Coordinates of C-alpha atoms in Angstrom, one line a residue:
X110 CA -63.4 -29.2 -16.9
X111 CA -65.4 -32.1 -15.9
X112 CA -68.4 -32.0 -13.9
X113 CA -69.4 -33.0 -10.3
X114 CA -69.6 -36.1 -9.8
X115 CA -73.8 -36.8 -9.5
X116 CA -74.6 -38.6 -6.4
X117 CA -77.4 -41.7 -7.0
X118 CA -80.0 -43.3 -5.2
X119 CA -80.1 -47.2 -6.6
X120 CA -83.6 -48.8 -5.8
X121 CA -84.2 -52.5 -6.3
X122 CA -82.4 -55.1 -8.3
X123 CA -82.3 -56.6 -11.1
X124 CA -79.1 -58.9 -11.1
X125 CA -76.2 -59.1 -12.3
X126 CA -77.2 -56.0 -14.8
X127 CA -78.0 -53.5 -11.8
X128 CA -75.3 -54.4 -10.2
X129 CA -72.9 -53.8 -13.3
X130 CA -74.4 -51.0 -14.3
X131 CA -74.3 -49.6 -10.8
X132 CA -70.5 -50.7 -10.2
X133 CA -69.4 -48.7 -13.5
X134 CA -71.6 -45.4 -12.5
X135 CA -69.4 -45.2 -9.0
X136 CA -66.6 -46.4 -11.3
X137 CA -66.9 -42.5 -13.2
X138 CA -66.6 -41.3 -10.5
X139 CA -70.3 -40.9 -9.3
X140 CA -71.3 -41.3 -5.8
X141 CA -73.8 -44.8 -5.0
X142 CA -76.7 -45.2 -2.4
X143 CA -78.5 -48.3 -2.0
X144 CA -80.6 -47.1 1.0
X145 CA -81.2 -44.1 3.1
X146 CA -83.4 -40.9 3.0
X147 CA -84.0 -39.6 -0.9
X148 CA -82.6 -35.5 0.2
X149 CA -82.4 -32.7 -1.9
X150 CA -78.9 -32.9 -3.0
X151 CA -79.6 -36.5 -5.2
X152 CA -79.4 -35.7 -9.0
X153 CA -80.8 -38.8 -9.8
X154 CA -82.9 -41.7 -8.0
X155 CA -81.7 -45.0 -10.9
X156 CA -84.8 -48.1 -10.3
X157 CA -84.0 -51.3 -11.1
X158 CA -87.3 -52.8 -10.2
X159 CA -90.6 -51.2 -10.0
X160 CA -91.2 -53.2 -6.8
X161 CA -89.0 -51.3 -5.2
X162 CA -90.9 -48.2 -5.5
X163 CA -94.3 -46.7 -5.5
X164 CA -96.0 -44.1 -8.0
X165 CA -96.1 -41.3 -4.9
X166 CA -92.5 -41.5 -3.7
X167 CA -92.0 -41.0 -7.8
X168 CA -94.1 -38.0 -7.8
X169 CA -92.7 -37.0 -4.3
X170 CA -88.9 -37.5 -5.8
X171 CA -89.7 -36.0 -8.9
X172 CA -91.8 -32.4 -6.8
X173 CA -87.9 -32.0 -5.4
X174 CA -86.2 -31.6 -9.1
X175 CA -84.8 -34.9 -8.7
X176 CA -84.5 -36.3 -12.1
X177 CA -86.6 -40.5 -11.8
X178 CA -85.5 -42.8 -14.2
X179 CA -86.1 -46.4 -14.3
X180 CA -84.2 -49.2 -15.8
X181 CA -86.0 -52.0 -17.5
X182 CA -84.1 -54.5 -18.0
X183 CA -86.0 -57.7 -18.9
X184 CA -88.4 -55.9 -20.9
X185 CA -90.9 -56.4 -22.2
X186 CA -91.5 -58.4 -19.5
X187 CA -91.0 -55.7 -17.2
X188 CA -93.2 -53.7 -19.6
X189 CA -96.7 -55.9 -18.3
X190 CA -96.1 -56.1 -15.2
X191 CA -96.0 -52.0 -14.6
X192 CA -97.0 -50.2 -17.5
X193 CA -99.2 -48.6 -15.6
X194 CA -96.5 -46.9 -13.4
X195 CA -94.1 -46.0 -16.2
X196 CA -95.9 -43.2 -17.0
X197 CA -94.3 -41.7 -13.2
X198 CA -90.6 -41.9 -14.5
X199 CA -89.4 -39.1 -16.4
X200 CA -87.2 -41.8 -18.5
X201 CA -87.7 -45.0 -18.9
X202 CA -84.6 -47.2 -20.2
X203 CA -85.7 -49.9 -22.6
X204 CA -83.6 -53.1 -23.5
X205 CA -85.7 -52.8 -27.0
X206 CA -85.5 -50.5 -29.9
X207 CA -88.6 -48.7 -31.9
X208 CA -90.7 -51.3 -31.3
X209 CA -90.4 -51.1 -27.3
X210 CA -90.4 -47.2 -27.5
X211 CA -93.5 -46.8 -29.4
X212 CA -95.3 -49.1 -26.3
X213 CA -94.2 -47.0 -24.1
X214 CA -95.4 -43.9 -25.2
X215 CA -98.6 -45.7 -25.8
X216 CA -99.1 -46.0 -22.0
X217 CA -98.2 -42.2 -21.3
X218 CA -94.5 -42.7 -21.0
X219 CA -91.5 -41.5 -22.2
X220 CA -88.6 -44.3 -23.6
X221 CA -85.5 -44.5 -25.2
X222 CA -83.2 -48.3 -25.5
X223 CA -79.9 -48.8 -23.7
X224 CA -78.4 -51.9 -25.3
X225 CA -77.0 -54.4 -22.4
X226 CA -73.2 -55.2 -22.3
X227 CA -70.8 -57.7 -21.3
X228 CA -70.2 -59.4 -18.7
X229 CA -67.6 -57.1 -16.9
X230 CA -65.7 -60.4 -15.6
X231 CA -64.8 -61.1 -19.0
X232 CA -64.1 -58.4 -20.7
X233 CA -59.8 -57.6 -20.3
X234 CA -58.8 -55.4 -18.0
X235 CA -56.1 -53.7 -19.9
X236 CA -52.9 -54.8 -21.6
X237 CA -51.1 -56.8 -18.8
X238 CA -54.6 -59.4 -18.8
X239 CA -53.4 -62.7 -18.4
X240 CA -53.5 -64.9 -21.5
X241 CA -56.6 -67.2 -21.7
X242 CA -56.4 -70.8 -21.4
X243 CA -56.5 -73.5 -24.4
X244 CA -59.4 -73.1 -26.1
X245 CA -60.2 -77.1 -26.4
X246 CA -64.1 -76.5 -26.5
X247 CA -65.2 -76.3 -29.3
X248 CA -68.9 -75.3 -29.4
X249 CA -70.3 -73.3 -26.0
X250 CA -73.8 -72.4 -25.2
X251 CA -75.5 -71.1 -22.0
X252 CA -78.9 -70.6 -21.0
X253 CA -82.2 -72.2 -21.1
X254 CA -83.2 -75.4 -22.9
X255 CA -86.8 -75.7 -21.7
X256 CA -89.8 -74.4 -22.5
X257 CA -91.1 -72.6 -25.9
X258 CA -89.3 -71.5 -28.7
X259 CA -86.1 -72.9 -27.6
X260 CA -86.3 -76.0 -29.2
X261 CA -84.2 -75.1 -32.4
X262 CA -81.5 -74.8 -29.5
X263 CA -82.2 -78.3 -28.5
X264 CA -81.9 -79.9 -31.8
X265 CA -78.4 -77.6 -32.7
X266 CA -77.0 -78.8 -30.4
X267 CA -77.4 -82.1 -30.6
X268 CA -76.1 -82.4 -33.9
X269 CA -73.2 -80.2 -32.8
X270 CA -72.5 -82.4 -30.6
X271 CA -72.2 -85.7 -32.9
X272 CA -69.2 -83.5 -34.4
X273 CA -67.1 -81.7 -32.4
X274 CA -66.9 -81.3 -28.2
X275 CA -69.9 -79.0 -27.4
X276 CA -70.0 -78.1 -23.7
X277 CA -73.7 -76.6 -22.2
X278 CA -73.8 -74.8 -19.4
X279 CA -78.2 -74.8 -18.5
X280 CA -80.6 -75.7 -15.9
X281 CA -79.7 -79.3 -14.3
X282 CA -81.6 -82.1 -15.8
X283 CA -82.2 -80.4 -19.6
X284 CA -79.2 -81.3 -20.8
X285 CA -76.3 -84.8 -20.2
X286 CA -74.0 -83.3 -17.5
X287 CA -75.0 -79.7 -17.7
X288 CA -72.3 -77.2 -16.8
X289 CA -74.0 -74.3 -14.0
X290 CA -75.0 -70.9 -14.9
X291 CA -73.0 -69.9 -12.6
X292 CA -70.6 -66.8 -13.3
X293 CA -67.5 -68.0 -12.9
X294 CA -67.8 -70.8 -14.3
X295 CA -69.2 -69.6 -17.6
X296 CA -66.3 -67.1 -17.1
X297 CA -63.8 -69.6 -17.3
X298 CA -66.2 -71.9 -20.2
X299 CA -65.8 -68.5 -22.5
X300 CA -62.1 -68.3 -22.4
X301 CA -61.9 -71.9 -23.4
X302 CA -64.5 -71.8 -26.3
X303 CA -63.7 -71.3 -30.0
X304 CA -67.3 -70.9 -30.4
X305 CA -70.5 -69.3 -28.4
X306 CA -73.5 -70.4 -30.1
X307 CA -76.8 -67.9 -29.6
X308 CA -80.7 -68.9 -30.9
X309 CA -83.0 -65.7 -29.6
X310 CA -86.2 -67.6 -28.2
X311 CA -88.7 -65.9 -30.1
X312 CA -91.6 -65.6 -28.6
X313 CA -94.9 -62.8 -28.4
X314 CA -96.3 -61.7 -25.4
X315 CA -99.4 -60.4 -24.5
X316 CA -98.4 -56.6 -25.6
X317 CA -97.7 -58.0 -28.8
X318 CA -94.0 -57.4 -29.0
X319 CA -91.5 -59.8 -30.3
X320 CA -89.6 -61.0 -27.3
X321 CA -86.3 -61.2 -28.8
X322 CA -85.2 -57.9 -27.3
X323 CA -80.9 -57.7 -26.9
X324 CA -79.6 -59.5 -23.9
X325 CA -76.2 -60.2 -22.3
X326 CA -75.2 -63.0 -23.9
X327 CA -74.9 -61.8 -27.2
X328 CA -71.7 -59.7 -25.7
X329 CA -70.1 -63.0 -23.7
X330 CA -68.9 -65.1 -26.2
X331 CA -67.2 -62.2 -28.2
X332 CA -66.0 -60.2 -24.7
X333 CA -63.9 -63.2 -23.6
X334 CA -62.1 -63.6 -27.5
X335 CA -64.8 -66.5 -29.1
X336 CA -66.5 -66.0 -31.7
X337 CA -70.4 -66.0 -31.2
X338 CA -72.6 -67.8 -34.0
X339 CA -75.7 -66.0 -34.3
X340 CA -79.4 -65.7 -34.9
X341 CA -79.4 -63.2 -37.4
X342 CA -82.0 -60.9 -35.9
X343 CA -82.5 -57.1 -36.9
X344 CA -81.1 -55.0 -33.3
X345 CA -78.0 -57.3 -34.1
X346 CA -76.8 -54.8 -36.5
X347 CA -76.4 -52.5 -33.6
X348 CA -74.0 -54.5 -31.6
X349 CA -71.5 -55.8 -34.5
X350 CA -70.4 -55.3 -38.0
X351 CA -72.8 -58.7 -38.6
X352 CA -70.9 -59.7 -42.0
X353 CA -67.1 -59.3 -40.6
X354 CA -66.9 -60.0 -36.8
X355 CA -69.8 -62.1 -35.8
X356 CA -70.5 -65.8 -38.0
X357 CA -74.2 -65.1 -38.3
X358 CA -76.9 -67.9 -39.6
X359 CA -80.6 -68.2 -40.4
X360 CA -81.4 -71.9 -39.4
X361 CA -80.6 -74.7 -37.7
X362 CA -78.8 -76.5 -41.1
X363 CA -77.2 -72.9 -41.6
X364 CA -75.7 -72.4 -38.3
X365 CA -73.8 -76.0 -38.2
X366 CA -72.3 -75.5 -42.1
X367 CA -71.4 -71.8 -40.7
X368 CA -69.9 -73.7 -37.7
X369 CA -67.7 -75.9 -39.5
X370 CA -66.4 -73.2 -42.4
X371 CA -65.1 -71.7 -39.0
X372 CA -64.1 -74.3 -37.5
X373 CA -61.9 -75.9 -40.2
X374 CA -60.6 -72.4 -40.8
X375 CA -59.0 -71.4 -38.2
X376 CA -57.1 -68.5 -40.0
X377 CA -60.9 -67.0 -40.2
X378 CA -63.0 -68.1 -36.9
X379 CA -59.4 -66.2 -35.2
X380 CA -60.0 -62.8 -37.3
X381 CA -63.6 -62.9 -37.0
X382 CA -63.4 -63.5 -33.3
X383 CA -60.7 -60.6 -33.1
X384 CA -62.7 -58.2 -34.5
X385 CA -66.3 -59.2 -32.6
X386 CA -63.9 -58.8 -29.5
X387 CA -62.7 -55.7 -30.3
X388 CA -66.3 -53.8 -30.9
X389 CA -67.0 -55.2 -27.4
X390 CA -64.2 -53.8 -25.8
X391 CA -64.0 -50.6 -28.1
X392 CA -68.4 -50.3 -27.2
X393 CA -70.0 -52.4 -25.2
X394 CA -68.7 -52.8 -21.6
X395 CA -71.4 -50.9 -18.9
X396 CA -69.1 -48.4 -18.5
X397 CA -69.7 -47.1 -21.7
X398 CA -73.8 -47.6 -20.3
X399 CA -73.2 -45.8 -17.3
X400 CA -71.8 -43.0 -19.3
X401 CA -75.3 -42.2 -21.3
X402 CA -77.0 -42.5 -18.1
X403 CA -74.4 -39.7 -16.9
X404 CA -75.3 -37.9 -19.9
X405 CA -79.0 -38.2 -19.7
X406 CA -79.2 -37.3 -15.4
X407 CA -77.1 -33.5 -16.9
X408 CA -79.8 -33.5 -19.3
X409 CA -78.5 -34.7 -22.5
X410 CA -80.0 -37.2 -25.1
X411 CA -77.3 -38.8 -27.2
X412 CA -77.7 -38.9 -30.6
X413 CA -76.8 -42.4 -30.6
X414 CA -80.1 -43.0 -28.2
X415 CA -81.6 -41.5 -30.4
X416 CA -80.9 -43.1 -33.6
X417 CA -81.8 -46.5 -31.5
X418 CA -85.1 -45.3 -30.4
X419 CA -86.0 -45.9 -34.3
X420 CA -84.0 -48.7 -34.5
X421 CA -83.3 -51.9 -35.9
X422 CA -81.9 -50.1 -38.8
X423 CA -80.3 -51.5 -41.7
X424 CA -78.8 -48.6 -43.9
X425 CA -75.1 -47.5 -42.3
X426 CA -75.4 -43.4 -42.4
X427 CA -72.1 -41.5 -40.0
X428 CA -74.0 -38.2 -38.3
X429 CA -72.6 -36.1 -36.4
X430 CA -69.7 -36.7 -33.5
X431 CA -69.0 -39.8 -35.4
X432 CA -72.2 -41.8 -35.0
X433 CA -73.3 -44.8 -37.0
X434 CA -76.6 -45.9 -37.2
X435 CA -75.5 -49.5 -37.8
X436 CA -72.2 -51.2 -38.3
X437 CA -73.0 -53.1 -41.3
X438 CA -70.8 -51.8 -43.8
X439 CA -71.8 -53.7 -46.8
X440 CA -75.8 -52.4 -46.4
X441 CA -74.7 -49.2 -48.4
X442 CA -71.5 -48.3 -47.9
X443 CA -69.4 -50.3 -50.0
X444 CA -72.5 -50.9 -52.3
X445 CA -72.0 -46.8 -52.8
X446 CA -68.7 -47.1 -53.5
X447 CA -69.0 -50.1 -56.3
X448 CA -71.6 -47.2 -57.7
X449 CA -69.9 -44.3 -57.0
X450 CA -67.1 -44.9 -60.4
X451 CA -70.3 -44.9 -62.7
X452 CA -72.3 -42.4 -61.1
X453 CA -73.6 -39.2 -63.1
X454 CA -72.8 -35.9 -61.1
X455 CA -76.6 -35.1 -59.8
X456 CA -75.3 -31.8 -58.9
X457 CA -78.9 -29.8 -60.5
X458 CA -80.6 -33.1 -61.3
X459 CA -83.3 -34.6 -60.2
X460 CA -83.6 -37.9 -58.5
X461 CA -85.8 -40.7 -57.7
X462 CA -84.7 -43.3 -55.3
X463 CA -87.5 -46.3 -55.1
X464 CA -86.9 -48.9 -52.2
X465 CA -84.7 -45.9 -50.0
X466 CA -84.6 -47.7 -46.6
X467 CA -83.1 -45.5 -44.6
X468 CA -82.8 -42.6 -47.7
X469 CA -79.0 -43.5 -47.7
X470 CA -78.0 -43.0 -51.9
X471 CA -81.2 -40.4 -51.6
X472 CA -79.0 -38.1 -48.5
X473 CA -75.4 -38.8 -50.7
X474 CA -77.4 -37.8 -53.8
X475 CA -78.8 -34.3 -52.4
X476 CA -75.1 -34.0 -50.7
X477 CA -73.5 -33.6 -53.8
X478 CA -75.8 -31.5 -54.9
X479 CA -79.3 -32.9 -56.6
X480 CA -82.1 -29.9 -56.8
X481 CA -84.5 -32.9 -55.5
X482 CA -83.5 -36.5 -54.3
X483 CA -87.1 -38.5 -53.6
X484 CA -86.8 -41.2 -51.2
X485 CA -89.6 -43.1 -51.4
X486 CA -89.9 -46.1 -49.2
X487 CA -93.8 -48.5 -48.0
X488 CA -92.4 -49.6 -44.7
X489 CA -93.0 -46.7 -41.8
X490 CA -90.2 -46.9 -39.7
X491 CA -87.6 -47.1 -42.5
X492 CA -89.7 -43.6 -43.8
X493 CA -89.1 -42.1 -40.1
X494 CA -85.7 -42.8 -40.4
X495 CA -85.4 -41.2 -43.1
X496 CA -86.9 -38.4 -42.0
X497 CA -84.6 -37.9 -38.9
X498 CA -82.1 -37.8 -41.4
X499 CA -83.3 -35.5 -42.9
X500 CA -83.3 -33.3 -39.7
X501 CA -80.1 -33.9 -38.5
X502 CA -78.2 -32.7 -41.3
X503 CA -81.0 -30.2 -42.5
X504 CA -81.2 -31.6 -46.1
X505 CA -84.1 -29.3 -48.0
X506 CA -83.4 -31.3 -50.8
X507 CA -83.9 -34.2 -49.6
X508 CA -87.9 -35.4 -49.9
X509 CA -89.1 -38.6 -48.1
X510 CA -92.0 -40.5 -49.8
X511 CA -93.9 -43.6 -47.9
X512 CA -95.9 -45.2 -50.1
X513 CA -95.2 -49.1 -53.2
X514 CA -93.7 -48.8 -55.8
X515 CA -96.4 -48.3 -58.0
X516 CA -97.0 -45.3 -55.9
X517 CA -94.1 -43.4 -57.2
X518 CA -94.1 -40.2 -58.4
X519 CA -94.7 -39.5 -61.8
X520 CA -91.7 -37.2 -62.4
X521 CA -90.6 -36.8 -64.7
X522 CA -87.4 -36.8 -62.6
X523 CA -83.5 -37.3 -64.5
X524 CA -82.3 -40.4 -63.1
X525 CA -83.7 -43.0 -60.8
X526 CA -82.1 -45.4 -58.7
X527 CA -83.6 -49.5 -57.8
X528 CA -81.1 -50.7 -56.0
X529 CA -81.3 -54.1 -54.2
X530 CA -84.7 -54.1 -55.6
X531 CA -84.7 -56.7 -58.9
X532 CA -84.7 -60.0 -57.2
X533 CA -87.9 -59.4 -54.9
X534 CA -89.6 -58.6 -58.0
X535 CA -91.7 -61.2 -59.3
X536 CA -91.9 -59.8 -62.9
X537 CA -89.3 -58.1 -64.0
X538 CA -90.1 -56.8 -66.9
X539 CA -93.0 -54.9 -64.9
X540 CA -90.3 -53.4 -62.7
X541 CA -88.0 -52.0 -65.3
X542 CA -91.1 -50.5 -67.0
X543 CA -91.6 -48.6 -63.8
X544 CA -87.9 -46.9 -63.6
X545 CA -88.5 -45.8 -67.0
X546 CA -91.5 -44.6 -66.7
X547 CA -89.9 -42.4 -64.4
X548 CA -86.5 -41.6 -66.2
X549 CA -84.8 -41.8 -69.4
X550 CA -82.0 -43.2 -66.7
X551 CA -81.5 -45.8 -64.0
X552 CA -79.5 -47.8 -62.4
X553 CA -79.9 -51.3 -61.5
X554 CA -77.9 -53.4 -58.6
X555 CA -79.0 -56.8 -56.7
X556 CA -78.2 -60.0 -56.0
X557 CA -77.9 -62.9 -57.8
X558 CA -79.4 -65.4 -55.5
X559 CA -82.3 -68.0 -55.0
X560 CA -84.8 -66.4 -53.3
X561 CA -87.2 -64.6 -53.4
X562 CA -86.1 -64.7 -57.5
X563 CA -83.2 -65.4 -59.3
X564 CA -82.3 -62.9 -61.6
X565 CA -79.1 -63.4 -64.0
X566 CA -77.6 -60.6 -66.2
X567 CA -79.5 -62.2 -69.3
X568 CA -82.0 -61.7 -67.7
X569 CA -82.0 -58.2 -67.3
X570 CA -80.9 -57.4 -71.0
X571 CA -83.9 -59.4 -72.3
X572 CA -86.4 -57.2 -70.2
X573 CA -84.7 -54.2 -71.5
X574 CA -84.7 -54.9 -74.8
X575 CA -88.2 -55.6 -74.7
X576 CA -89.1 -52.3 -73.5
X577 CA -86.7 -51.0 -76.3
X578 CA -83.9 -49.6 -73.3
X579 CA -80.1 -50.8 -73.6
X580 CA -79.1 -52.3 -70.1
X581 CA -75.5 -52.2 -69.9
X582 CA -73.2 -54.2 -67.3
X583 CA -71.3 -51.9 -65.4
X584 CA -70.2 -54.7 -62.3
X585 CA -70.0 -58.4 -62.3
X586 CA -70.2 -60.6 -59.6
X587 CA -72.8 -61.4 -57.1
X588 CA -74.4 -58.2 -56.9
X589 CA -74.4 -57.0 -60.3
X590 CA -74.9 -52.9 -61.2
X591 CA -76.7 -52.1 -64.5
X592 CA -77.0 -49.4 -66.7
X593 CA -79.8 -48.7 -67.8
X594 CA -81.2 -46.5 -71.0
X595 CA -84.6 -45.6 -72.5
X596 CA -84.9 -45.6 -76.2
X597 CA -81.0 -47.4 -77.5
X598 CA -81.9 -51.2 -77.3
X599 CA -80.0 -53.5 -79.1
X600 CA -82.4 -53.1 -82.0
X601 CA -82.9 -50.1 -82.6
X602 CA -78.6 -50.5 -82.5
X603 CA -77.6 -50.0 -79.2
X604 CA -75.0 -52.6 -77.6
X605 CA -75.0 -54.0 -74.4
X606 CA -71.5 -54.7 -72.6

């Protein structure tokens, strides 16, 4: 049985996001007011602009038992303008992840992340939605081109416009033939474009937070059915499977190459664009965000928001209720499926997972009966994530150690995992020696790439043999999997396969 609707007072505006969110809450059947007295019957006051209220007014609402939530749509700038008021609210909702949550905590405020969502006019409205017009624009960019941190956008667009049909919506005078940054124009342009180009303007503001927080733009293109060509920043894994649902790039040269690959392969472009569009329809509407606010107003903290508060996550771990810590399947799920056929039964064994990140592989060992599974990582955020996962599952066999590799517990362990590390190690022999000093059996998996260090299979075999060990190739390709056994080198009669 559905609970009675909320009575919500919406104060201030931060267009267009505040209007989209208010409309979505009203669409759920809640009563939205934008003016009038704040009576005792109010369930929630939603403050979109802190200048629309005062500390005394917020205190009066809270004294009457009314929950007051600030939606800081424009963080970190909103935080810098009003940090002194942040602690007055019951809760601040920020588009930032752990970095912004910690910043608000430093000001005495409780904060949780609330990602932006797709512009409503771009999402298909049911199965009878009109078909899109012909996609006659190769690449679309919508956003600012002036100011610091935006020069790479201009460079990409100048070079791309020499090869393809490029449309640019920006401020007048910032681009020849610039189209207006107006909602109806943008909606039509996105429906005509094959690729939507997005590049974060990475700036550091006074609070020290990097200004590359989630915005609306990365949700606009996919919601309209075009491929998102996006600078790969960590938060993006919470919006898409960046390996399958968007076209990620690292720099301008790479962006041009990725654009060429997709424009020359229409089937691939269509496949990835459809996947990104499906993700937007399933998870990134303002109705989805309104449902989260509904839960918060009723005193619940959705698990998905607790996950984002510890983000960005790299590893994808499924939590209760079908909540995932990340959308990136290849970060660990697909790698685990490759490793599993070769992996020994961990029941009753002790396992050390080096460079564990959020602890997925150690968790899998613990859930399969390991007597002790130690997840070690030097990154404080990764260890916080691992501790959160352990608490969610109540997995007593899982231990979290925040330390460098050289400070790994001495053990001895039955087996040690060195996954995704070899290509980061400047001294491969020293790395293998560390593994073998902790356990007689180790599993390695790494990426064969030029940076930071290229490690071929023969390099691992040679280094292992120099330590009197045997390296057995289990899976080849760009991400080899090797079983490392102590005291069984080719020199002592063992054979590497």
